């Protein structure tokens, strides 16, 4: 049995703080409990939650209900085809107590859950505007000095749903997440199952064998660590755009990847590294949604298509 790590402090104040961060007015999960049930309960409930969470960590075992979820499909484009499964996105309702525990784990592991600064997704004080500003700044820097920038935008097929659990746990251990927490997550992910709610009816339950847990506040940070390998491998190669010895060859926003290189040869090498990294992570690129483009004077030159694995990635115009 894994020895409880005394460095993991589960104080009443921490649990109360996590509970206070839960948004009210949300639909209840499969246990029919909502945030309001916990917020307006007797203060003694915090002590019971503390005992429960300590036992979970001590025994590396989560209750079966913690792995349950209710998935509700929502139509993306109401003017589109309602029979097209790709025109739906799902939200998942989770047990509210499991969400409190996730927030506690996130607070405990926050010091080590740090991804590369070039990853702009799911972060405080960083977002899409920062990623766009960085991209424009790199392009402007090179164009003003008479150089072109060659870019590749890469799309990963259903990245969040195809995360390999074993490789995800290995990534967490490699950055210093306590073993006791990874053991709990391993047990938790082995119990993930879901039902689909449609028109008030529930489907049969099915197990979820891959992907990060949808609707979880811990999943974004875990996903960032998982895909951080793309930036790590590209940094180590030192191929791509640099400004004053600072690397700007790869920008990530969650699962969206942009590669930047001052040469087509460099861009091809970066595509090769990205493809090998995706294979190592058991991910696949959607080549139909991946493109190459050039900004600068080289845009007037006809260029040969580059390769992403064995598939050609064609050049597109940004106009």
Coordinates of C-alpha atoms in Angstrom, one line a residue:
X1 CA 0.0 0.0 0.0
X2 CA 1.3 3.5 -0.9
X3 CA 2.4 5.4 2.2
X4 CA 0.5 8.6 2.7
X5 CA 2.7 11.6 1.9
X6 CA 2.7 14.0 4.8
X7 CA 3.8 16.8 2.4
X8 CA 0.3 16.8 1.0
X9 CA -1.6 19.1 3.4
X10 CA -5.4 18.7 3.3
X11 CA -6.4 21.5 5.6
X12 CA -10.0 22.5 6.3
X13 CA -9.2 26.0 4.9
X14 CA -8.0 24.5 1.6
X15 CA -11.2 22.4 1.2
X16 CA -13.4 25.3 2.1
X17 CA -11.6 27.5 -0.4
X18 CA -12.0 24.9 -3.2
X19 CA -15.7 24.6 -2.3
X20 CA -16.2 28.3 -2.4
X21 CA -14.8 28.4 -6.0
X22 CA -17.5 26.1 -7.3
X23 CA -20.1 27.9 -9.4
X24 CA -23.7 27.7 -8.3
X25 CA -26.7 27.4 -10.5
X26 CA -25.2 24.5 -12.4
X27 CA -27.1 21.3 -13.3
X28 CA -26.5 18.4 -10.8
X29 CA -24.3 15.5 -11.7
X30 CA -25.2 11.8 -11.7
X31 CA -25.5 11.8 -7.9
X32 CA -28.3 14.5 -8.1
X33 CA -26.2 16.8 -5.9
X34 CA -25.4 20.4 -6.8
X35 CA -23.0 22.9 -5.5
X36 CA -25.8 24.4 -3.4
X37 CA -26.1 21.2 -1.4
X38 CA -22.5 21.5 -0.2
X39 CA -22.4 25.3 0.2
X40 CA -25.5 25.4 2.5
X41 CA -24.7 22.2 4.4
X42 CA -23.6 22.1 8.0
X43 CA -20.0 23.3 8.5
X44 CA -19.2 19.9 9.8
X45 CA -19.4 18.6 6.3
X46 CA -15.9 20.1 5.6
X47 CA -14.4 17.7 8.2
X48 CA -16.1 14.7 6.6
X49 CA -14.7 15.7 3.2
X50 CA -11.3 16.1 4.7
X51 CA -11.4 12.6 6.1
X52 CA -12.8 11.2 2.8
X53 CA -10.0 12.9 0.8
X54 CA -7.3 11.7 3.1
X55 CA -8.6 8.1 2.9
X56 CA -8.6 8.3 -0.9
X57 CA -5.0 9.4 -0.9
X58 CA -4.0 6.9 1.7
X59 CA -5.5 3.9 -0.1
X60 CA -5.2 5.2 -3.7
X61 CA -8.8 4.3 -4.2
X62 CA -11.7 6.5 -5.3
X63 CA -15.4 5.7 -4.9
X64 CA -17.0 4.2 -8.0
X65 CA -19.3 7.1 -8.4
X66 CA -16.3 9.5 -8.8
X67 CA -15.8 7.9 -12.3
X68 CA -19.3 8.5 -13.5
X69 CA -20.5 11.2 -15.9
X70 CA -23.6 12.2 -17.8
X71 CA -22.8 13.5 -21.3
X72 CA -25.2 15.9 -23.0
X73 CA -24.8 16.6 -26.7
X74 CA -25.2 20.2 -27.8
X75 CA -25.7 21.3 -31.3
X76 CA -22.8 23.5 -32.6
X77 CA -24.4 25.1 -35.6
X78 CA -28.2 25.3 -35.5
X79 CA -28.3 26.1 -39.3
X80 CA -26.2 22.9 -40.0
X81 CA -27.3 19.3 -40.3
X82 CA -28.8 18.0 -37.1
X83 CA -28.0 14.4 -38.2
X84 CA -24.2 15.1 -38.5
X85 CA -22.5 13.8 -35.3
X86 CA -19.6 16.2 -36.0
X87 CA -22.1 19.1 -35.6
X88 CA -22.4 18.3 -31.9
X89 CA -20.2 18.9 -28.9
X90 CA -20.8 17.3 -25.5
X91 CA -20.7 18.7 -22.0
X92 CA -20.3 16.2 -19.1
X93 CA -21.9 16.5 -15.7
X94 CA -19.8 15.1 -12.9
X95 CA -20.4 14.4 -9.2
X96 CA -19.9 17.6 -7.3
X97 CA -17.9 16.0 -4.5
X98 CA -15.4 14.6 -7.1
X99 CA -15.1 18.2 -8.5
X100 CA -14.1 19.5 -5.0
X101 CA -11.5 16.7 -4.7
X102 CA -10.1 17.6 -8.1
X103 CA -9.8 21.2 -7.1
X104 CA -7.9 20.1 -4.0
X105 CA -5.5 18.0 -6.1
X106 CA -5.0 20.9 -8.5
X107 CA -4.1 23.2 -5.5
X108 CA -1.7 20.6 -4.1
X109 CA 0.0 20.0 -7.4
X110 CA -0.1 23.5 -8.8
X111 CA 3.6 24.3 -8.1
X112 CA 4.7 21.5 -10.5
X113 CA 2.0 21.7 -13.1
X114 CA 3.9 24.2 -15.1
X115 CA 4.0 23.9 -18.9
X116 CA 6.2 25.9 -21.3
X117 CA 5.6 29.6 -21.6
X118 CA 4.9 29.1 -25.3
X119 CA 1.7 27.1 -24.3
X120 CA -1.0 29.8 -24.0
X121 CA -4.1 27.6 -23.4
X122 CA -5.7 27.0 -20.0
X123 CA -3.5 29.4 -18.1
X124 CA -4.0 32.3 -15.8
X125 CA -2.9 35.6 -17.3
X126 CA -2.5 34.1 -20.7
X127 CA -4.9 33.5 -23.5
X128 CA -5.6 33.6 -27.2
X129 CA -4.8 37.3 -27.5
X130 CA -1.3 36.7 -26.1
X131 CA -0.7 33.9 -28.6
X132 CA -1.8 36.1 -31.5
X133 CA 0.4 38.9 -30.2
X134 CA 3.4 36.6 -30.0
X135 CA 2.7 35.3 -33.5
X136 CA 2.4 38.8 -35.0
X137 CA 5.5 40.0 -33.2
X138 CA 7.6 37.2 -34.6
X139 CA 6.4 37.7 -38.1
X140 CA 6.9 41.5 -37.9
X141 CA 10.4 41.1 -36.5
X142 CA 11.5 39.0 -39.5
X143 CA 9.6 40.8 -42.2
X144 CA 11.1 44.2 -41.1
X145 CA 14.5 42.7 -41.6
X146 CA 13.7 41.5 -45.1
X147 CA 13.1 37.8 -44.1
X148 CA 10.1 35.7 -44.7
X149 CA 8.5 33.4 -42.1
X150 CA 7.3 30.0 -43.1
X151 CA 4.5 28.6 -40.9
X152 CA 2.6 25.4 -40.4
X153 CA -0.7 25.1 -38.5
X154 CA -1.2 21.6 -37.3
X155 CA -4.5 20.1 -36.2
X156 CA -4.6 17.0 -33.9
X157 CA -7.5 14.6 -34.3
X158 CA -9.7 14.8 -31.2
X159 CA -6.6 15.5 -29.0
X160 CA -8.5 15.6 -25.7
X161 CA -10.3 12.3 -26.4
X162 CA -7.2 10.4 -27.6
X163 CA -4.9 11.1 -24.6
X164 CA -3.2 7.8 -23.8
X165 CA -3.6 7.2 -20.0
X166 CA -0.3 5.4 -19.3
X167 CA 1.7 8.1 -21.2
X168 CA -0.3 10.8 -19.4
X169 CA 0.6 9.3 -16.0
X170 CA 4.3 9.0 -17.1
X171 CA 4.3 12.7 -18.1
X172 CA 2.9 13.7 -14.7
X173 CA 5.6 11.7 -12.9
X174 CA 8.3 13.2 -15.0
X175 CA 7.5 16.7 -13.8
X176 CA 7.4 15.8 -10.2
X177 CA 3.7 15.2 -9.4
X178 CA 3.7 13.1 -6.2
X179 CA 3.4 9.4 -6.8
X180 CA 0.5 9.1 -4.4
X181 CA -1.5 11.6 -6.6
X182 CA -0.7 9.7 -9.8
X183 CA -1.8 6.4 -8.1
X184 CA -5.1 8.0 -7.2
X185 CA -5.6 9.3 -10.8
X186 CA -4.7 5.9 -12.2
X187 CA -7.4 4.3 -10.1
X188 CA -9.8 7.1 -11.0
X189 CA -9.3 6.8 -14.7
X190 CA -9.7 3.0 -14.6
X191 CA -13.3 3.7 -13.4
X192 CA -14.4 6.2 -15.9
X193 CA -17.8 5.5 -17.4
X194 CA -20.5 7.6 -18.9
X195 CA -24.1 7.7 -20.1
X196 CA -25.6 10.0 -22.7
X197 CA -28.7 12.0 -21.9
X198 CA -30.9 12.8 -24.9
X199 CA -34.5 14.1 -24.7
X200 CA -34.7 13.2 -21.0
X201 CA -33.6 9.6 -21.6
X202 CA -30.3 7.9 -20.6
X203 CA -28.3 5.5 -22.7
X204 CA -26.6 2.4 -21.4
X205 CA -23.4 3.1 -19.5
X206 CA -20.1 2.7 -21.4
X207 CA -16.5 2.8 -20.2
X208 CA -14.1 5.5 -21.3
X209 CA -10.7 4.1 -22.1
X210 CA -8.8 7.1 -23.3
X211 CA -8.8 10.9 -23.1
X212 CA -8.7 13.4 -20.3
X213 CA -11.8 13.5 -18.1
X214 CA -14.3 15.9 -19.7
X215 CA -15.7 18.5 -17.4
X216 CA -12.9 18.2 -14.9
X217 CA -11.1 21.3 -13.6
X218 CA -7.9 19.2 -13.4
X219 CA -8.0 18.0 -17.0
X220 CA -6.8 21.3 -18.7
X221 CA -3.6 21.3 -16.6
X222 CA -3.0 17.6 -17.2
X223 CA -3.5 18.1 -20.9
X224 CA -1.0 20.9 -21.1
X225 CA 1.6 18.7 -19.4
X226 CA 0.9 15.9 -21.9
X227 CA 1.3 18.0 -25.1
X228 CA 4.2 19.9 -23.6
X229 CA 6.4 17.3 -25.2
X230 CA 5.9 19.1 -28.6
X231 CA 7.5 22.3 -27.4
X232 CA 10.2 20.4 -25.4
X233 CA 11.4 18.4 -28.4
X234 CA 11.3 21.4 -30.7
X235 CA 13.3 23.5 -28.2
X236 CA 15.9 20.8 -27.9
X237 CA 16.3 20.8 -31.7
X238 CA 16.8 24.6 -31.7
X239 CA 15.2 24.7 -35.1
X240 CA 12.8 27.5 -35.9
X241 CA 12.5 31.3 -35.3
X242 CA 14.6 33.0 -32.7
X243 CA 14.5 36.6 -31.5
X244 CA 17.6 37.7 -29.5
X245 CA 18.5 34.1 -28.6
X246 CA 14.9 33.5 -27.4
X247 CA 13.1 30.6 -29.0
X248 CA 9.8 31.3 -30.8
X249 CA 9.6 28.3 -33.2
X250 CA 6.5 26.8 -31.8
X251 CA 3.3 28.3 -30.3
X252 CA 0.6 26.2 -28.7
X253 CA -2.9 27.2 -27.7
X254 CA -4.3 24.0 -26.0
X255 CA -4.2 21.5 -28.9
X256 CA -3.6 24.0 -31.7
X257 CA 0.0 24.1 -32.9
X258 CA 1.8 26.7 -35.0
X259 CA 5.4 26.1 -36.2
X260 CA 7.5 29.1 -37.3
X261 CA 10.7 28.9 -39.3
X262 CA 12.8 31.3 -41.4
X263 CA 13.4 28.5 -44.0
X264 CA 11.4 25.8 -45.7
X265 CA 14.1 23.3 -44.8
X266 CA 13.8 24.1 -41.1
X267 CA 10.0 23.9 -41.3
X268 CA 10.2 20.4 -42.8
X269 CA 12.6 19.3 -40.0
X270 CA 10.1 20.8 -37.5
X271 CA 7.2 18.9 -39.1
X272 CA 9.3 15.7 -38.8
X273 CA 9.9 16.3 -35.1
X274 CA 6.2 17.1 -34.5
X275 CA 5.2 13.9 -36.3
X276 CA 7.5 11.7 -34.3
X277 CA 6.3 13.4 -31.1
X278 CA 2.7 12.7 -32.0
X279 CA 3.5 9.1 -32.6
X280 CA 5.3 8.8 -29.2
X281 CA 2.1 10.2 -27.6
X282 CA -0.2 8.0 -29.6
X283 CA -1.8 11.1 -31.3
X284 CA -2.6 11.6 -35.0
X285 CA -2.6 14.8 -37.0
X286 CA -5.5 15.7 -39.3
X287 CA -3.6 16.5 -42.4
X288 CA -6.8 17.8 -44.2
X289 CA -6.9 20.6 -41.6
X290 CA -3.2 21.2 -41.4
X291 CA -1.6 23.8 -43.7
X292 CA 1.6 25.6 -44.5
X293 CA 1.8 29.3 -45.3
X294 CA 4.4 32.0 -45.8
X295 CA 4.4 35.6 -44.8
X296 CA 6.9 37.9 -46.5
X297 CA 8.5 38.3 -49.9
X298 CA 8.8 34.5 -50.4
X299 CA 5.0 34.4 -50.7
X300 CA 5.4 35.2 -54.4
X301 CA 7.5 32.1 -55.0
X302 CA 5.9 28.7 -55.8
X303 CA 6.9 26.2 -53.2
X304 CA 6.8 22.4 -53.1
X305 CA 4.4 20.9 -50.5
X306 CA 6.0 19.6 -47.3
X307 CA 5.5 16.3 -45.6
X308 CA 3.8 15.5 -42.3
X309 CA 4.7 11.8 -42.0
X310 CA 3.8 10.4 -45.4
X311 CA 1.1 12.9 -46.2
X312 CA 1.7 16.2 -48.1
X313 CA 0.8 19.4 -46.4
X314 CA 0.0 22.0 -49.0
X315 CA 0.7 25.7 -49.0
X316 CA -2.3 28.1 -48.7
X317 CA -2.6 31.8 -49.2
X318 CA -3.3 34.0 -46.1
X319 CA -5.1 36.6 -48.2

